[in-house]
Amino acid sequence: MARELKAVLFDLDGTLVDSAGDLGAAADQLRTDRGLPALGLAAYRAMAGAGARGMLGVAFGMAPDHPDFPALREEFFHNYERRLTELTRPFDGVADLVEELRARGLRWGVVTNKPSRFSRPLTAGMALFVSSGVLVSGDTTAYTKPHPEPLLEAARVLGVDPASCMYVGDDARDIVAGRAAGMLTVAACYGYLGPVDTAEWHADAAIDAPMDLLSVLDLAPGLAMAPSSLK
């Protein structure tokens, strides 16, 4: 049965905002503070969606089981916290997309695995998020994606049925969580993905740019009845 779409939820990094510059700079500072040469932001971009694990992996070839990982991770967090929005910007088209969602009477919000320590000041510091109806961070609930609970919490806050929501994200975990929550799912194939076959995620649709979501929204009832990959 077709459903009436009432809200669109988004992942944050790599979907709404390009935060690779600030994440990479925070990691490169770890190197320069130790007398090592900077790698440059391009070296970190592909791993920007992997958080501290990805950044420390690039900066030092360090895995989470390394004994120095916890201390370096906290130092990385401190560096990043001091520069959350220096280079971070919405992806091209995101601001226009949000305005179109509002014009269509759709509510929107953010569900991210980013801890509230970073997600709250980041979104508070960007005009894009003034109209957002909900922010669910990685520590808002007892679970993080791919568990569906963060998405279900967002639907509860917005006061809408999860089945009336669409979730857009740039990671397989986003699609797993969205499907488990009973939402329509859209793979965001821009940002940091690189050579990833998003068809393997089995999202209801896929987009190559933020504004492509408008075409998906026009077909949302049909997608609900017959999931497919639109790209």
mmCIF file of C-alpha atoms in Angstrom:
data_model
loop_
_atom_site.group_PDB
_atom_site.id
_atom_site.type_symbol
_atom_site.label_atom_id
_atom_site.label_comp_id
_atom_site.label_asym_id
_atom_site.label_seq_id
_atom_site.Cartn_x
_atom_site.Cartn_y
_atom_site.Cartn_z
ATOM 1 C CA MET A 1 0.000 0.000 0.000
ATOM 2 C CA ALA A 2 1.290 3.479 -0.818
ATOM 3 C CA ARG A 3 2.090 5.742 2.081
ATOM 4 C CA GLU A 4 1.816 9.496 2.540
ATOM 5 C CA LEU A 5 5.253 10.986 2.999
ATOM 6 C CA LYS A 6 5.391 13.493 5.869
ATOM 7 C CA ALA A 7 9.062 13.844 6.778
ATOM 8 C CA VAL A 8 12.526 13.453 5.295
ATOM 9 C CA LEU A 9 15.412 12.573 7.596
ATOM 10 C CA PHE A 10 19.083 12.882 6.676
ATOM 11 C CA ASP A 11 22.431 11.644 7.811
ATOM 12 C CA LEU A 12 24.780 14.567 8.526
ATOM 13 C CA ASP A 13 28.389 14.209 7.358
ATOM 14 C CA GLY A 14 28.694 13.240 3.721
ATOM 15 C CA THR A 15 24.968 13.726 3.116
ATOM 16 C CA LEU A 16 24.039 17.264 4.186
ATOM 17 C CA VAL A 17 27.426 18.770 4.967
ATOM 18 C CA ASP A 18 30.965 18.351 3.683
ATOM 19 C CA SER A 19 33.008 18.232 6.884
ATOM 20 C CA ALA A 20 36.060 16.516 5.377
ATOM 21 C CA GLY A 21 38.151 19.683 5.552
ATOM 22 C CA ASP A 22 37.780 20.178 9.287
ATOM 23 C CA LEU A 23 38.119 16.479 10.075
ATOM 24 C CA GLY A 24 41.242 16.197 7.962
ATOM 25 C CA ALA A 25 42.775 19.348 9.416
ATOM 26 C CA ALA A 26 42.184 18.064 12.954
ATOM 27 C CA ALA A 27 43.959 14.822 12.065
ATOM 28 C CA ASP A 28 46.822 16.539 10.248
ATOM 29 C CA GLN A 29 47.392 18.694 13.320
ATOM 30 C CA LEU A 30 48.185 15.509 15.237
ATOM 31 C CA ARG A 31 51.016 14.915 12.780
ATOM 32 C CA THR A 32 52.399 18.442 12.684
ATOM 33 C CA ASP A 33 52.285 18.702 16.476
ATOM 34 C CA ARG A 34 54.641 15.703 16.467
ATOM 35 C CA GLY A 35 56.995 17.125 13.893
ATOM 36 C CA LEU A 36 55.617 15.004 11.072
ATOM 37 C CA PRO A 37 54.792 16.481 7.668
ATOM 38 C CA ALA A 38 51.173 17.297 6.896
ATOM 39 C CA LEU A 39 49.525 14.896 4.480
ATOM 40 C CA GLY A 40 47.075 17.458 3.113
ATOM 41 C CA LEU A 41 43.302 17.354 3.227
ATOM 42 C CA ALA A 42 42.943 15.323 0.032
ATOM 43 C CA ALA A 43 44.575 12.375 1.795
ATOM 44 C CA TYR A 44 41.775 12.241 4.363
ATOM 45 C CA ARG A 45 38.713 12.922 2.244
ATOM 46 C CA ALA A 46 37.817 9.348 1.299
ATOM 47 C CA MET A 47 37.780 8.347 4.981
ATOM 48 C CA ALA A 48 35.885 11.371 6.293
ATOM 49 C CA GLY A 49 32.770 9.282 6.866
ATOM 50 C CA ALA A 50 34.647 6.908 9.176
ATOM 51 C CA GLY A 51 35.234 9.462 11.945
ATOM 52 C CA ALA A 52 38.212 9.176 14.290
ATOM 53 C CA ARG A 53 38.893 5.603 13.216
ATOM 54 C CA GLY A 54 39.297 6.674 9.605
ATOM 55 C CA MET A 55 41.245 9.834 10.366
ATOM 56 C CA LEU A 56 43.768 8.115 12.641
ATOM 57 C CA GLY A 57 44.076 5.305 10.151
ATOM 58 C CA VAL A 58 45.162 7.786 7.485
ATOM 59 C CA ALA A 59 47.331 9.926 9.756
ATOM 60 C CA PHE A 60 49.222 7.106 11.466
ATOM 61 C CA GLY A 61 48.107 3.813 9.938
ATOM 62 C CA MET A 62 46.630 3.120 13.372
ATOM 63 C CA ALA A 63 43.789 0.684 14.072
ATOM 64 C CA PRO A 64 41.410 0.989 17.053
ATOM 65 C CA ASP A 65 43.136 -1.907 18.825
ATOM 66 C CA HIS A 66 46.438 0.003 19.019
ATOM 67 C CA PRO A 67 47.289 0.882 22.651
ATOM 68 C CA ASP A 68 47.778 4.561 21.758
ATOM 69 C CA PHE A 69 44.469 4.836 19.915
ATOM 70 C CA PRO A 70 42.266 6.060 22.815
ATOM 71 C CA ALA A 71 44.609 8.927 23.723
ATOM 72 C CA LEU A 72 45.108 10.011 20.118
ATOM 73 C CA ARG A 73 41.386 9.793 19.482
ATOM 74 C CA GLU A 74 40.671 12.176 22.349
ATOM 75 C CA GLU A 75 43.353 14.548 21.103
ATOM 76 C CA PHE A 76 41.805 14.376 17.644
ATOM 77 C CA PHE A 77 38.395 15.125 19.157
ATOM 78 C CA HIS A 78 39.847 18.155 20.942
ATOM 79 C CA ASN A 79 41.393 19.454 17.716
ATOM 80 C CA TYR A 80 38.161 18.921 15.805
ATOM 81 C CA GLU A 81 35.997 20.491 18.497
ATOM 82 C CA ARG A 82 37.928 23.749 18.166
ATOM 83 C CA ARG A 83 37.284 24.034 14.414
ATOM 84 C CA LEU A 84 33.908 22.391 13.765
ATOM 85 C CA THR A 85 32.710 24.784 11.079
ATOM 86 C CA GLU A 86 35.844 26.509 9.802
ATOM 87 C CA LEU A 87 35.788 24.600 6.508
ATOM 88 C CA THR A 88 32.540 22.640 6.816
ATOM 89 C CA ARG A 89 29.829 23.675 4.368
ATOM 90 C CA PRO A 90 26.530 22.263 3.067
ATOM 91 C CA PHE A 91 26.932 20.345 -0.157
ATOM 92 C CA ASP A 92 25.881 22.283 -3.240
ATOM 93 C CA GLY A 93 22.121 22.166 -3.575
ATOM 94 C CA VAL A 94 21.362 21.171 0.017
ATOM 95 C CA ALA A 95 20.058 24.598 1.057
ATOM 96 C CA ASP A 96 17.783 24.724 -1.991
ATOM 97 C CA LEU A 97 16.598 21.196 -1.264
ATOM 98 C CA VAL A 98 15.652 22.102 2.296
ATOM 99 C CA GLU A 99 13.687 25.119 1.086
ATOM 100 C CA GLU A 100 11.818 22.933 -1.397
ATOM 101 C CA LEU A 101 10.990 20.401 1.321
ATOM 102 C CA ARG A 102 9.501 23.192 3.407
ATOM 103 C CA ALA A 103 7.564 24.498 0.403
ATOM 104 C CA ARG A 104 6.070 21.042 -0.026
ATOM 105 C CA GLY A 105 5.003 20.966 3.607
ATOM 106 C CA LEU A 106 7.453 18.231 4.554
ATOM 107 C CA ARG A 107 9.204 18.228 7.894
ATOM 108 C CA TRP A 108 12.890 17.365 7.997
ATOM 109 C CA GLY A 109 15.611 16.547 10.442
ATOM 110 C CA VAL A 110 18.946 14.886 11.107
ATOM 111 C CA VAL A 111 19.887 11.453 12.415
ATOM 112 C CA THR A 112 23.633 10.998 12.778
ATOM 113 C CA ASN A 113 26.082 8.744 14.598
ATOM 114 C CA LYS A 114 28.138 11.853 15.380
ATOM 115 C CA PRO A 115 28.152 12.399 19.174
ATOM 116 C CA SER A 116 26.141 15.376 20.425
ATOM 117 C CA ARG A 117 29.411 16.901 21.661
ATOM 118 C CA PHE A 118 30.039 17.742 18.001
ATOM 119 C CA SER A 119 26.682 17.512 16.250
ATOM 120 C CA ARG A 120 24.910 20.089 18.411
ATOM 121 C CA PRO A 121 27.430 22.943 18.085
ATOM 122 C CA LEU A 122 28.006 22.135 14.416
ATOM 123 C CA THR A 123 24.322 22.364 13.509
ATOM 124 C CA ALA A 124 23.789 25.334 15.840
ATOM 125 C CA GLY A 125 26.565 27.152 14.005
ATOM 126 C CA MET A 126 25.078 26.746 10.521
ATOM 127 C CA ALA A 127 22.022 28.608 9.247
ATOM 128 C CA LEU A 128 20.928 25.562 7.250
ATOM 129 C CA PHE A 129 19.627 23.823 10.363
ATOM 130 C CA VAL A 130 17.371 26.567 11.726
ATOM 131 C CA SER A 131 14.317 24.871 10.179
ATOM 132 C CA SER A 132 15.288 21.322 11.170
ATOM 133 C CA GLY A 133 12.689 19.693 13.367
ATOM 134 C CA VAL A 134 14.900 17.134 15.092
ATOM 135 C CA LEU A 135 18.514 16.205 15.740
ATOM 136 C CA VAL A 136 19.248 12.677 16.903
ATOM 137 C CA SER A 137 22.940 12.179 17.646
ATOM 138 C CA GLY A 138 25.029 9.097 18.247
ATOM 139 C CA ASP A 139 24.452 9.311 21.993
ATOM 140 C CA THR A 140 20.792 10.400 21.961
ATOM 141 C CA THR A 141 19.565 6.815 22.296
ATOM 142 C CA ALA A 142 21.165 3.652 23.611
ATOM 143 C CA TYR A 143 21.961 2.606 20.038
ATOM 144 C CA THR A 144 23.613 3.970 16.919
ATOM 145 C CA LYS A 145 22.953 3.133 13.281
ATOM 146 C CA PRO A 146 22.602 0.530 11.821
ATOM 147 C CA HIS A 147 20.171 -0.041 14.704
ATOM 148 C CA PRO A 148 16.804 1.540 13.832
ATOM 149 C CA GLU A 149 16.212 3.128 17.246
ATOM 150 C CA PRO A 150 17.759 6.540 16.383
ATOM 151 C CA LEU A 151 15.459 6.811 13.372
ATOM 152 C CA LEU A 152 12.449 5.710 15.381
ATOM 153 C CA GLU A 153 13.326 8.340 17.992
ATOM 154 C CA ALA A 154 13.418 11.027 15.299
ATOM 155 C CA ALA A 155 9.965 9.982 14.100
ATOM 156 C CA ARG A 156 8.688 10.123 17.694
ATOM 157 C CA VAL A 157 10.049 13.635 18.168
ATOM 158 C CA LEU A 158 8.458 14.793 14.916
ATOM 159 C CA GLY A 159 5.200 13.064 15.821
ATOM 160 C CA VAL A 160 4.993 11.093 12.579
ATOM 161 C CA ASP A 161 4.676 7.428 11.725
ATOM 162 C CA PRO A 162 8.064 5.957 10.710
ATOM 163 C CA ALA A 163 6.323 4.554 7.639
ATOM 164 C CA SER A 164 5.675 8.161 6.575
ATOM 165 C CA CYS A 165 9.380 9.024 6.688
ATOM 166 C CA MET A 166 12.202 8.844 4.183
ATOM 167 C CA TYR A 167 15.832 8.479 5.279
ATOM 168 C CA VAL A 168 18.723 9.684 3.139
ATOM 169 C CA GLY A 169 22.289 8.619 3.905
ATOM 170 C CA ASP A 170 25.676 7.942 2.384
ATOM 171 C CA ASP A 171 26.571 4.730 4.185
ATOM 172 C CA ALA A 172 25.268 1.176 4.096
ATOM 173 C CA ARG A 173 24.468 1.500 7.808
ATOM 174 C CA ASP A 174 22.038 4.300 6.985
ATOM 175 C CA ILE A 175 20.096 2.108 4.595
ATOM 176 C CA VAL A 176 20.065 -0.853 6.981
ATOM 177 C CA ALA A 177 18.739 1.376 9.770
ATOM 178 C CA GLY A 178 16.138 3.015 7.557
ATOM 179 C CA ARG A 179 14.790 -0.262 6.261
ATOM 180 C CA ALA A 180 14.667 -1.711 9.777
ATOM 181 C CA ALA A 181 12.690 1.348 10.909
ATOM 182 C CA GLY A 182 10.173 0.815 8.104
ATOM 183 C CA MET A 183 11.154 3.996 6.254
ATOM 184 C CA LEU A 184 11.797 4.627 2.595
ATOM 185 C CA THR A 185 15.553 4.764 2.037
ATOM 186 C CA VAL A 186 17.706 6.783 -0.362
ATOM 187 C CA ALA A 187 21.431 6.320 -0.923
ATOM 188 C CA ALA A 188 23.317 9.607 -1.280
ATOM 189 C CA CYS A 189 25.989 8.763 -3.864
ATOM 190 C CA TYR A 190 27.933 12.015 -3.627
ATOM 191 C CA GLY A 191 30.270 13.098 -0.847
ATOM 192 C CA TYR A 192 32.932 10.655 0.285
ATOM 193 C CA LEU A 193 31.789 7.354 -1.159
ATOM 194 C CA GLY A 194 34.411 6.716 -3.811
ATOM 195 C CA PRO A 195 34.199 3.412 -5.732
ATOM 196 C CA VAL A 196 31.330 1.836 -3.778
ATOM 197 C CA ASP A 197 28.529 -0.176 -5.361
ATOM 198 C CA THR A 198 25.548 1.356 -3.592
ATOM 199 C CA ALA A 199 23.215 -1.055 -5.406
ATOM 200 C CA GLU A 200 24.370 -3.656 -2.883
ATOM 201 C CA TRP A 201 22.732 -1.590 -0.138
ATOM 202 C CA HIS A 202 19.255 -2.262 -1.585
ATOM 203 C CA ALA A 203 18.011 1.259 -0.958
ATOM 204 C CA ASP A 204 14.675 2.244 -2.467
ATOM 205 C CA ALA A 205 16.446 4.897 -4.564
ATOM 206 C CA ALA A 206 19.850 6.485 -5.118
ATOM 207 C CA ILE A 207 20.791 10.068 -5.968
ATOM 208 C CA ASP A 208 23.941 11.654 -7.425
ATOM 209 C CA ALA A 209 23.242 15.174 -6.117
ATOM 210 C CA PRO A 210 21.054 16.620 -3.335
ATOM 211 C CA MET A 211 18.470 18.162 -5.647
ATOM 212 C CA ASP A 212 17.961 14.769 -7.328
ATOM 213 C CA LEU A 213 15.929 13.901 -4.251
ATOM 214 C CA LEU A 214 13.034 15.963 -5.607
ATOM 215 C CA SER A 215 12.481 13.444 -8.400
ATOM 216 C CA VAL A 216 12.505 10.654 -5.833
ATOM 217 C CA LEU A 217 9.944 12.506 -3.722
ATOM 218 C CA ASP A 218 7.642 12.766 -6.726
ATOM 219 C CA LEU A 219 7.765 8.978 -7.029
ATOM 220 C CA ALA A 220 7.669 8.202 -3.309
ATOM 221 C CA PRO A 221 4.268 6.446 -3.292
ATOM 222 C CA GLY A 222 5.345 4.213 -6.156
ATOM 223 C CA LEU A 223 8.593 3.430 -4.397
ATOM 224 C CA ALA A 224 6.629 2.380 -1.344
ATOM 225 C CA MET A 225 4.726 -0.155 -3.384
ATOM 226 C CA ALA A 226 7.571 -1.367 -5.549
ATOM 227 C CA PRO A 227 11.065 -0.638 -4.187
ATOM 228 C CA SER A 228 13.671 -0.085 -6.864
ATOM 229 C CA SER A 229 16.967 1.679 -7.438
ATOM 230 C CA LEU A 230 16.531 5.066 -9.059
ATOM 231 C CA LYS A 231 19.760 6.574 -10.210
#
